mmCIF file of C-alpha atoms in Angstrom:
data_model
loop_
_atom_site.group_PDB
_atom_site.id
_atom_site.type_symbol
_atom_site.label_atom_id
_atom_site.label_comp_id
_atom_site.label_asym_id
_atom_site.label_seq_id
_atom_site.Cartn_x
_atom_site.Cartn_y
_atom_site.Cartn_z
ATOM 1 C CA MET A 1 0.131 -0.120 0.231
ATOM 2 C CA THR A 2 1.171 3.774 -0.348
ATOM 3 C CA LYS A 3 1.732 6.505 1.478
ATOM 4 C CA ASP A 4 -0.729 7.636 0.219
ATOM 5 C CA GLN A 5 -3.811 4.954 0.857
ATOM 6 C CA PHE A 6 -2.516 4.820 4.207
ATOM 7 C CA SER A 7 -3.100 7.780 4.883
ATOM 8 C CA ALA A 8 -7.133 7.453 2.990
ATOM 9 C CA LEU A 9 -7.519 4.711 4.790
ATOM 10 C CA LEU A 10 -6.411 5.891 8.387
ATOM 11 C CA ALA A 11 -9.275 9.155 7.523
ATOM 12 C CA ILE A 12 -11.769 6.812 7.408
ATOM 13 C CA ILE A 13 -11.035 4.165 9.979
ATOM 14 C CA VAL A 14 -10.007 7.285 12.350
ATOM 15 C CA PRO A 15 -13.651 9.427 12.518
ATOM 16 C CA PRO A 16 -15.427 6.732 13.553
ATOM 17 C CA VAL A 17 -13.223 6.057 16.710
ATOM 18 C CA ILE A 18 -13.185 10.318 17.193
ATOM 19 C CA GLU A 19 -17.378 9.958 17.314
ATOM 20 C CA GLN A 20 -17.749 7.087 19.702
ATOM 21 C CA ILE A 21 -15.385 8.940 22.509
ATOM 22 C CA THR A 22 -16.941 12.580 22.328
ATOM 23 C CA ARG A 23 -19.750 10.939 22.249
ATOM 24 C CA ASN A 24 -18.823 8.065 25.501
ATOM 25 C CA CYS A 25 -16.784 10.043 26.694
ATOM 26 C CA ASN A 26 -18.742 13.858 26.481
ATOM 27 C CA ILE A 27 -15.991 15.757 25.649
ATOM 28 C CA GLU A 28 -15.551 18.181 22.915
ATOM 29 C CA GLU A 29 -14.099 16.624 19.246
ATOM 30 C CA SER A 30 -11.311 19.421 19.610
ATOM 31 C CA GLU A 31 -10.312 17.000 22.634
ATOM 32 C CA ALA A 32 -10.959 13.630 21.616
ATOM 33 C CA ILE A 33 -8.881 13.823 18.451
ATOM 34 C CA SER A 34 -5.871 16.182 21.033
ATOM 35 C CA ARG A 35 -6.105 12.723 23.162
ATOM 36 C CA PHE A 36 -7.061 10.184 20.436
ATOM 37 C CA TYR A 37 -3.888 11.741 18.598
ATOM 38 C CA GLN A 38 -1.405 11.441 22.217
ATOM 39 C CA SER A 39 -3.018 7.653 22.481
ATOM 40 C CA ARG A 40 -0.097 4.423 22.773
ATOM 41 C CA LEU A 41 -2.788 2.501 20.142
ATOM 42 C CA TYR A 42 -3.254 6.522 17.638
ATOM 43 C CA GLU A 43 1.145 6.214 17.312
ATOM 44 C CA GLU A 44 0.448 1.979 16.542
ATOM 45 C CA LEU A 45 -2.079 2.962 14.286
ATOM 46 C CA SER A 46 -0.679 5.999 12.589
ATOM 47 C CA ASN A 47 2.209 2.754 11.814
ATOM 48 C CA GLU A 48 1.363 0.342 8.281
ATOM 49 C CA LYS A 49 3.556 -2.669 9.861
ATOM 50 C CA SER A 50 1.423 -2.303 13.204
ATOM 51 C CA GLU A 51 -1.889 -3.154 10.684
ATOM 52 C CA LEU A 52 -4.014 -2.067 13.180
ATOM 53 C CA TRP A 53 -5.681 -0.433 10.702
ATOM 54 C CA HIS A 54 -6.991 -3.841 9.972
ATOM 55 C CA TYR A 55 -10.166 -3.315 12.908
ATOM 56 C CA GLY A 56 -13.441 -1.633 12.699
ATOM 57 C CA PRO A 57 -13.320 1.758 14.724
ATOM 58 C CA MET A 58 -15.581 -0.486 17.617
ATOM 59 C CA THR A 59 -12.996 -2.002 17.727
ATOM 60 C CA LEU A 60 -10.482 0.485 17.256
ATOM 61 C CA TYR A 61 -12.391 2.326 20.474
ATOM 62 C CA THR A 62 -12.646 -0.324 22.900
ATOM 63 C CA MET A 63 -9.220 -1.038 22.787
ATOM 64 C CA TYR A 64 -8.796 2.726 23.035
ATOM 65 C CA GLN A 65 -11.068 2.242 25.875
ATOM 66 C CA ASP A 66 -8.720 -0.129 27.149
ATOM 67 C CA GLU A 67 -4.859 1.670 27.728
ATOM 68 C CA LEU A 68 -7.822 3.996 29.021
ATOM 69 C CA MET A 69 -8.272 2.942 32.082
ATOM 70 C CA THR A 70 -5.600 0.230 32.288
ATOM 71 C CA GLY A 71 -2.047 2.161 29.961
ATOM 72 C CA THR A 72 -1.978 -1.740 28.102
ATOM 73 C CA TYR A 73 -4.436 -2.975 25.166
ATOM 74 C CA ASP A 74 -4.614 -7.024 23.682
ATOM 75 C CA TYR A 75 -4.942 -6.919 19.736
ATOM 76 C CA PRO A 76 -8.028 -8.775 19.401
ATOM 77 C CA GLU A 77 -7.864 -12.775 18.473
ATOM 78 C CA GLU A 78 -9.439 -13.131 14.526
ATOM 79 C CA THR A 79 -11.937 -15.472 13.620
#
């Protein structure tokens, strides 16, 4: 995948995650964006080699919540 294709993919995946953070944490969108972009999950998601991009937004949101609550997250098992 090219860098442009990967950037486009992130542009599709990230907004629904931000929407869930905004809705469930009762914070403004700008704050949700800032928090998510500072997370370890986003750092790893933005690395194509991590392959986190193949998880759906709800799975990524759950992983983000796990990171907030425990400081870490597990990769979900593939079915």
